[in-house]
């Protein structure tokens, strides 16, 4: 099945089909496999089109076709 580019957005470098309005928070929760009632863990950052979005704005930012989303987690090294 072919989809037009006005239905596609990208998460961490992989194309995804945009089938309903989404917030950045819902995308992060899906990637982290968290229910809406679960608290988001610390050490997670998200950006839309190369602009970091403060966590307080995740629920307010809508995902649009063509958006590039990056979700990153802090990793402890040693």
Tab-separated table of N, CA, C and O in Angstrom:
chain	number	residue	atom	x	y	z
A	1	UNK	N	0.846	-1.182	0.000
A	1	UNK	CA	0.000	0.000	0.000
A	1	UNK	C	0.889	1.242	0.000
A	1	UNK	O	1.840	1.333	0.750
A	2	UNK	N	0.607	2.174	-0.853
A	2	UNK	CA	1.375	3.404	-0.944
A	2	UNK	C	0.677	4.528	-0.195
A	2	UNK	O	-0.534	4.649	-0.256
A	3	UNK	N	1.476	5.325	0.484
A	3	UNK	CA	0.955	6.467	1.216
A	3	UNK	C	1.623	7.726	0.683
A	3	UNK	O	2.789	7.705	0.313
A	4	UNK	N	0.888	8.804	0.665
A	4	UNK	CA	1.475	10.059	0.205
A	4	UNK	C	2.329	10.664	1.306
A	4	UNK	O	2.173	10.346	2.481
A	5	UNK	N	3.240	11.545	0.913
A	5	UNK	CA	4.144	12.152	1.887
A	5	UNK	C	3.409	13.023	2.896
A	5	UNK	O	3.949	13.327	3.955
A	6	UNK	N	2.159	13.406	2.601
A	6	UNK	CA	1.413	14.212	3.572
A	6	UNK	C	0.795	13.347	4.669
A	6	UNK	O	0.062	13.845	5.511
A	7	UNK	N	1.131	12.054	4.692
A	7	UNK	CA	0.658	11.159	5.742
A	7	UNK	C	1.819	10.568	6.541
A	7	UNK	O	1.601	9.733	7.401
A	8	UNK	N	3.041	10.971	6.240
A	8	UNK	CA	4.229	10.361	6.833
A	8	UNK	C	4.960	11.361	7.732
A	8	UNK	O	5.090	12.524	7.404
A	9	UNK	N	5.435	10.864	8.883
A	9	UNK	CA	6.366	11.612	9.714
A	9	UNK	C	7.474	10.648	10.111
A	9	UNK	O	7.377	9.450	9.876
A	10	UNK	N	8.548	11.144	10.688
A	10	UNK	CA	9.713	10.323	10.986
A	10	UNK	C	10.006	10.342	12.480
A	10	UNK	O	10.028	11.406	13.093
A	11	UNK	N	10.214	9.152	13.048
A	11	UNK	CA	10.607	9.024	14.456
A	11	UNK	C	11.943	8.308	14.501
A	11	UNK	O	12.068	7.175	14.023
A	12	UNK	N	12.944	8.968	15.063
A	12	UNK	CA	14.281	8.397	15.197
A	12	UNK	C	14.757	7.770	13.886
A	12	UNK	O	15.290	6.665	13.865
A	13	UNK	N	14.517	8.468	12.778
A	13	UNK	CA	15.013	8.051	11.486
A	13	UNK	C	14.146	7.055	10.727
A	13	UNK	O	14.486	6.662	9.620
A	14	UNK	N	13.012	6.645	11.290
A	14	UNK	CA	12.134	5.694	10.615
A	14	UNK	C	10.795	6.333	10.282
A	14	UNK	O	10.170	6.951	11.141
A	15	UNK	N	10.370	6.171	9.041
A	15	UNK	CA	9.085	6.730	8.607
A	15	UNK	C	7.924	6.031	9.298
A	15	UNK	O	7.942	4.814	9.495
A	16	UNK	N	6.921	6.815	9.677
A	16	UNK	CA	5.721	6.317	10.337
A	16	UNK	C	4.511	6.921	9.644
A	16	UNK	O	4.563	8.042	9.158
A	17	UNK	N	3.423	6.205	9.669
A	17	UNK	CA	2.177	6.692	9.086
A	17	UNK	C	1.415	7.498	10.123
A	17	UNK	O	1.183	7.024	11.238
A	18	UNK	N	1.037	8.716	9.766
A	18	UNK	CA	0.247	9.578	10.634
A	18	UNK	C	-1.224	9.324	10.325
A	18	UNK	O	-1.721	9.726	9.278
A	19	UNK	N	-1.911	8.595	11.219
A	19	UNK	CA	-3.298	8.236	10.952
A	19	UNK	C	-4.287	9.003	11.819
A	19	UNK	O	-5.484	8.920	11.592
A	20	UNK	N	-3.792	9.716	12.796
A	20	UNK	CA	-4.667	10.501	13.669
A	20	UNK	C	-3.825	11.620	14.277
A	20	UNK	O	-2.607	11.515	14.322
A	21	UNK	N	-4.465	12.669	14.744
A	21	UNK	CA	-3.697	13.720	15.424
A	21	UNK	C	-2.943	13.139	16.620
A	21	UNK	O	-3.499	12.351	17.389
A	22	UNK	N	-1.684	13.486	16.732
A	22	UNK	CA	-0.839	13.008	17.818
A	22	UNK	C	-0.137	14.179	18.482
A	22	UNK	O	0.240	15.132	17.820
A	23	UNK	N	0.095	14.049	19.774
A	23	UNK	CA	0.940	15.009	20.472
A	23	UNK	C	2.330	14.390	20.608
A	23	UNK	O	2.495	13.161	20.510
A	24	UNK	N	3.315	15.217	20.833
A	24	UNK	CA	4.663	14.706	21.063
A	24	UNK	C	4.668	13.788	22.278
A	24	UNK	O	5.330	12.752	22.284
A	25	UNK	N	3.912	14.137	23.303
A	25	UNK	CA	3.858	13.289	24.500
A	25	UNK	C	3.338	11.892	24.169
A	25	UNK	O	3.870	10.893	24.651
A	26	UNK	N	2.319	11.787	23.330
A	26	UNK	CA	1.782	10.463	22.998
A	26	UNK	C	2.800	9.646	22.210
A	26	UNK	O	2.896	8.431	22.386
A	27	UNK	N	3.591	10.297	21.364
A	27	UNK	CA	4.644	9.592	20.631
A	27	UNK	C	5.701	9.073	21.594
A	27	UNK	O	6.120	7.913	21.523
A	28	UNK	N	6.144	9.920	22.536
A	28	UNK	CA	7.147	9.498	23.521
A	28	UNK	C	6.606	8.342	24.354
A	28	UNK	O	7.296	7.339	24.567
A	29	UNK	N	5.366	8.448	24.815
A	29	UNK	CA	4.776	7.367	25.613
A	29	UNK	C	4.710	6.061	24.829
A	29	UNK	O	4.972	4.989	25.372
A	30	UNK	N	4.381	6.138	23.554
A	30	UNK	CA	4.328	4.934	22.726
A	30	UNK	C	5.708	4.313	22.589
A	30	UNK	O	5.872	3.099	22.740
A	31	UNK	N	6.717	5.142	22.322
A	31	UNK	CA	8.082	4.628	22.191
A	31	UNK	C	8.590	3.982	23.476
A	31	UNK	O	9.324	3.003	23.441
A	32	UNK	N	8.191	4.548	24.622
A	32	UNK	CA	8.635	4.030	25.917
A	32	UNK	C	7.693	2.971	26.481
A	32	UNK	O	7.927	2.457	27.569
A	33	UNK	N	6.615	2.680	25.741
A	33	UNK	CA	5.616	1.696	26.156
A	33	UNK	C	5.022	2.052	27.531
A	33	UNK	O	4.964	1.219	28.436
A	34	UNK	N	4.582	3.310	27.663
A	34	UNK	CA	3.993	3.800	28.909
A	34	UNK	C	2.513	4.107	28.716
A	34	UNK	O	2.123	4.686	27.705
A	35	UNK	N	1.721	3.759	29.707
A	35	UNK	CA	0.300	4.128	29.695
A	35	UNK	C	0.175	5.613	30.000
A	35	UNK	O	1.085	6.239	30.563
A	36	UNK	N	-0.965	6.174	29.649
A	36	UNK	CA	-1.202	7.609	29.868
A	36	UNK	C	-1.132	7.981	31.340
A	36	UNK	O	-0.858	9.127	31.675
A	37	UNK	N	-1.386	7.032	32.216
A	37	UNK	CA	-1.387	7.319	33.650
A	37	UNK	C	-0.013	7.158	34.291
A	37	UNK	O	0.187	7.563	35.431
A	38	UNK	N	0.943	6.579	33.567
A	38	UNK	CA	2.275	6.374	34.124
A	38	UNK	C	3.114	7.641	34.003
A	38	UNK	O	3.003	8.384	33.029
A	39	UNK	N	3.957	7.862	34.995
A	39	UNK	CA	4.832	9.031	34.992
A	39	UNK	C	5.960	8.832	33.981
A	39	UNK	O	6.526	7.738	33.878
A	40	UNK	N	6.258	9.879	33.235
A	40	UNK	CA	7.374	9.823	32.299
A	40	UNK	C	8.680	9.783	33.079
A	40	UNK	O	8.852	10.531	34.050
A	41	UNK	N	9.620	8.932	32.686
A	41	UNK	CA	10.891	8.863	33.406
A	41	UNK	C	11.765	10.076	33.119
A	41	UNK	O	11.601	10.753	32.087
A	42	UNK	N	12.686	10.355	34.003
A	42	UNK	CA	13.661	11.409	33.774
A	42	UNK	C	14.673	10.962	32.737
A	42	UNK	O	14.716	9.794	32.347
A	43	UNK	N	15.475	11.864	32.267
A	43	UNK	CA	16.537	11.527	31.340
A	43	UNK	C	16.083	11.298	29.912
A	43	UNK	O	16.807	10.703	29.127
A	44	UNK	N	14.881	11.769	29.568
A	44	UNK	CA	14.371	11.626	28.204
A	44	UNK	C	14.211	13.021	27.603
A	44	UNK	O	13.670	13.918	28.248
A	45	UNK	N	14.694	13.187	26.386
A	45	UNK	CA	14.559	14.461	25.673
A	45	UNK	C	13.898	14.194	24.328
A	45	UNK	O	14.025	13.106	23.774
A	46	UNK	N	13.196	15.199	23.818
A	46	UNK	CA	12.533	15.054	22.524
A	46	UNK	C	12.691	16.334	21.718
A	46	UNK	O	12.697	17.439	22.264
A	47	UNK	N	12.817	16.146	20.407
A	47	UNK	CA	12.955	17.271	19.486
A	47	UNK	C	12.054	17.052	18.283
A	47	UNK	O	11.833	15.917	17.859
A	48	UNK	N	11.530	18.149	17.754
A	48	UNK	CA	10.770	18.129	16.512
A	48	UNK	C	11.515	19.019	15.521
A	48	UNK	O	11.789	20.187	15.816
A	49	UNK	N	11.860	18.450	14.379
A	49	UNK	CA	12.563	19.197	13.326
A	49	UNK	C	13.792	19.913	13.860
A	49	UNK	O	14.004	21.100	13.625
A	50	UNK	N	14.582	19.191	14.634
A	50	UNK	CA	15.861	19.654	15.185
A	50	UNK	C	15.735	20.695	16.297
A	50	UNK	O	16.738	21.273	16.704
A	51	UNK	N	14.534	20.954	16.786
A	51	UNK	CA	14.339	21.905	17.885
A	51	UNK	C	13.882	21.131	19.121
A	51	UNK	O	12.842	20.471	19.100
A	52	UNK	N	14.678	21.215	20.184
A	52	UNK	CA	14.314	20.535	21.428
A	52	UNK	C	13.039	21.156	21.983
A	52	UNK	O	12.895	22.380	22.012
A	53	UNK	N	12.122	20.298	22.399
A	53	UNK	CA	10.850	20.750	22.976
A	53	UNK	C	10.905	20.478	24.471
A	53	UNK	O	11.123	19.336	24.884
A	54	UNK	N	10.735	21.515	25.306
A	54	UNK	CA	10.725	21.280	26.751
A	54	UNK	C	9.626	20.284	27.124
A	54	UNK	O	8.555	20.263	26.513
A	55	UNK	N	9.904	19.456	28.103
A	55	UNK	CA	8.950	18.438	28.538
A	55	UNK	C	7.579	19.043	28.845
A	55	UNK	O	6.552	18.444	28.559
A	56	UNK	N	7.562	20.237	29.389
A	56	UNK	CA	6.283	20.880	29.721
A	56	UNK	C	5.438	21.163	28.482
A	56	UNK	O	4.232	21.375	28.587
A	57	UNK	N	6.046	21.155	27.307
A	57	UNK	CA	5.327	21.429	26.072
A	57	UNK	C	4.976	20.194	25.261
A	57	UNK	O	4.346	20.305	24.208
A	58	UNK	N	5.366	19.017	25.708
A	58	UNK	CA	5.131	17.797	24.933
A	58	UNK	C	3.652	17.570	24.640
A	58	UNK	O	3.289	17.147	23.556
A	59	UNK	N	2.796	17.822	25.598
A	59	UNK	CA	1.366	17.581	25.401
A	59	UNK	C	0.717	18.606	24.479
A	59	UNK	O	-0.352	18.366	23.929
A	60	UNK	N	1.367	19.751	24.312
A	60	UNK	CA	0.806	20.840	23.502
A	60	UNK	C	1.290	20.815	22.052
A	60	UNK	O	0.681	21.443	21.205
A	61	UNK	N	2.386	20.123	21.777
A	61	UNK	CA	2.959	20.089	20.426
A	61	UNK	C	2.311	18.982	19.610
A	61	UNK	O	2.443	17.803	19.932
A	62	UNK	N	1.648	19.359	18.540
A	62	UNK	CA	1.035	18.389	17.633
A	62	UNK	C	2.055	17.936	16.597
A	62	UNK	O	2.877	18.717	16.135
A	63	UNK	N	1.954	16.663	16.240
A	63	UNK	CA	2.808	16.112	15.195
A	63	UNK	C	2.113	16.320	13.855
A	63	UNK	O	0.925	16.038	13.714
A	64	UNK	N	2.859	16.813	12.887
A	64	UNK	CA	2.335	17.050	11.546
A	64	UNK	C	3.082	16.189	10.542
A	64	UNK	O	4.240	15.813	10.767
A	65	UNK	N	2.423	15.897	9.434
A	65	UNK	CA	3.082	15.152	8.366
A	65	UNK	C	4.354	15.894	7.972
A	65	UNK	O	4.389	17.119	7.923
A	66	UNK	N	5.411	15.152	7.742
A	66	UNK	CA	6.697	15.731	7.377
A	66	UNK	C	7.595	16.043	8.550
A	66	UNK	O	8.784	16.310	8.369
A	67	UNK	N	7.055	16.015	9.792
A	67	UNK	CA	7.882	16.292	10.967
A	67	UNK	C	8.927	15.201	11.162
A	67	UNK	O	8.687	14.028	10.889
A	68	UNK	N	10.080	15.619	11.669
A	68	UNK	CA	11.147	14.698	12.062
A	68	UNK	C	11.253	14.753	13.575
A	68	UNK	O	11.561	15.801	14.137
A	69	UNK	N	11.009	13.640	14.222
A	69	UNK	CA	11.005	13.574	15.679
A	69	UNK	C	12.174	12.720	16.140
A	69	UNK	O	12.408	11.645	15.603
A	70	UNK	N	12.894	13.219	17.123
A	70	UNK	CA	13.972	12.451	17.759
A	70	UNK	C	13.655	12.353	19.237
A	70	UNK	O	13.360	13.368	19.891
A	71	UNK	N	13.698	11.154	19.769
A	71	UNK	CA	13.509	10.914	21.201
A	71	UNK	C	14.770	10.233	21.692
A	71	UNK	O	15.189	9.201	21.170
A	72	UNK	N	15.389	10.853	22.683
A	72	UNK	CA	16.675	10.378	23.201
A	72	UNK	C	16.592	10.138	24.690
A	72	UNK	O	15.910	10.853	25.410
A	73	UNK	N	17.331	9.128	25.145
A	73	UNK	CA	17.402	8.847	26.569
A	73	UNK	C	18.843	8.943	27.038
A	73	UNK	O	19.769	8.539	26.326
A	74	UNK	N	19.021	9.473	28.227
A	74	UNK	CA	20.353	9.557	28.821
A	74	UNK	C	20.830	8.157	29.176
A	74	UNK	O	20.055	7.316	29.636
A	75	UNK	N	22.109	7.899	28.949
A	75	UNK	CA	22.709	6.610	29.253
A	75	UNK	C	23.888	6.841	30.171
A	75	UNK	O	24.735	7.695	29.905
A	76	UNK	N	23.931	6.082	31.237
A	76	UNK	CA	25.031	6.205	32.167
A	76	UNK	C	26.208	5.411	31.628
A	76	UNK	O	26.053	4.259	31.217
A	77	UNK	N	27.370	6.033	31.577
A	77	UNK	CA	28.527	5.357	31.013
A	77	UNK	C	29.608	5.139	32.055
A	77	UNK	O	29.525	5.597	33.183
A	78	UNK	N	30.591	4.451	31.637
A	78	UNK	CA	31.680	4.217	32.581
A	78	UNK	C	32.845	3.544	31.958
A	78	UNK	O	32.968	3.195	30.870
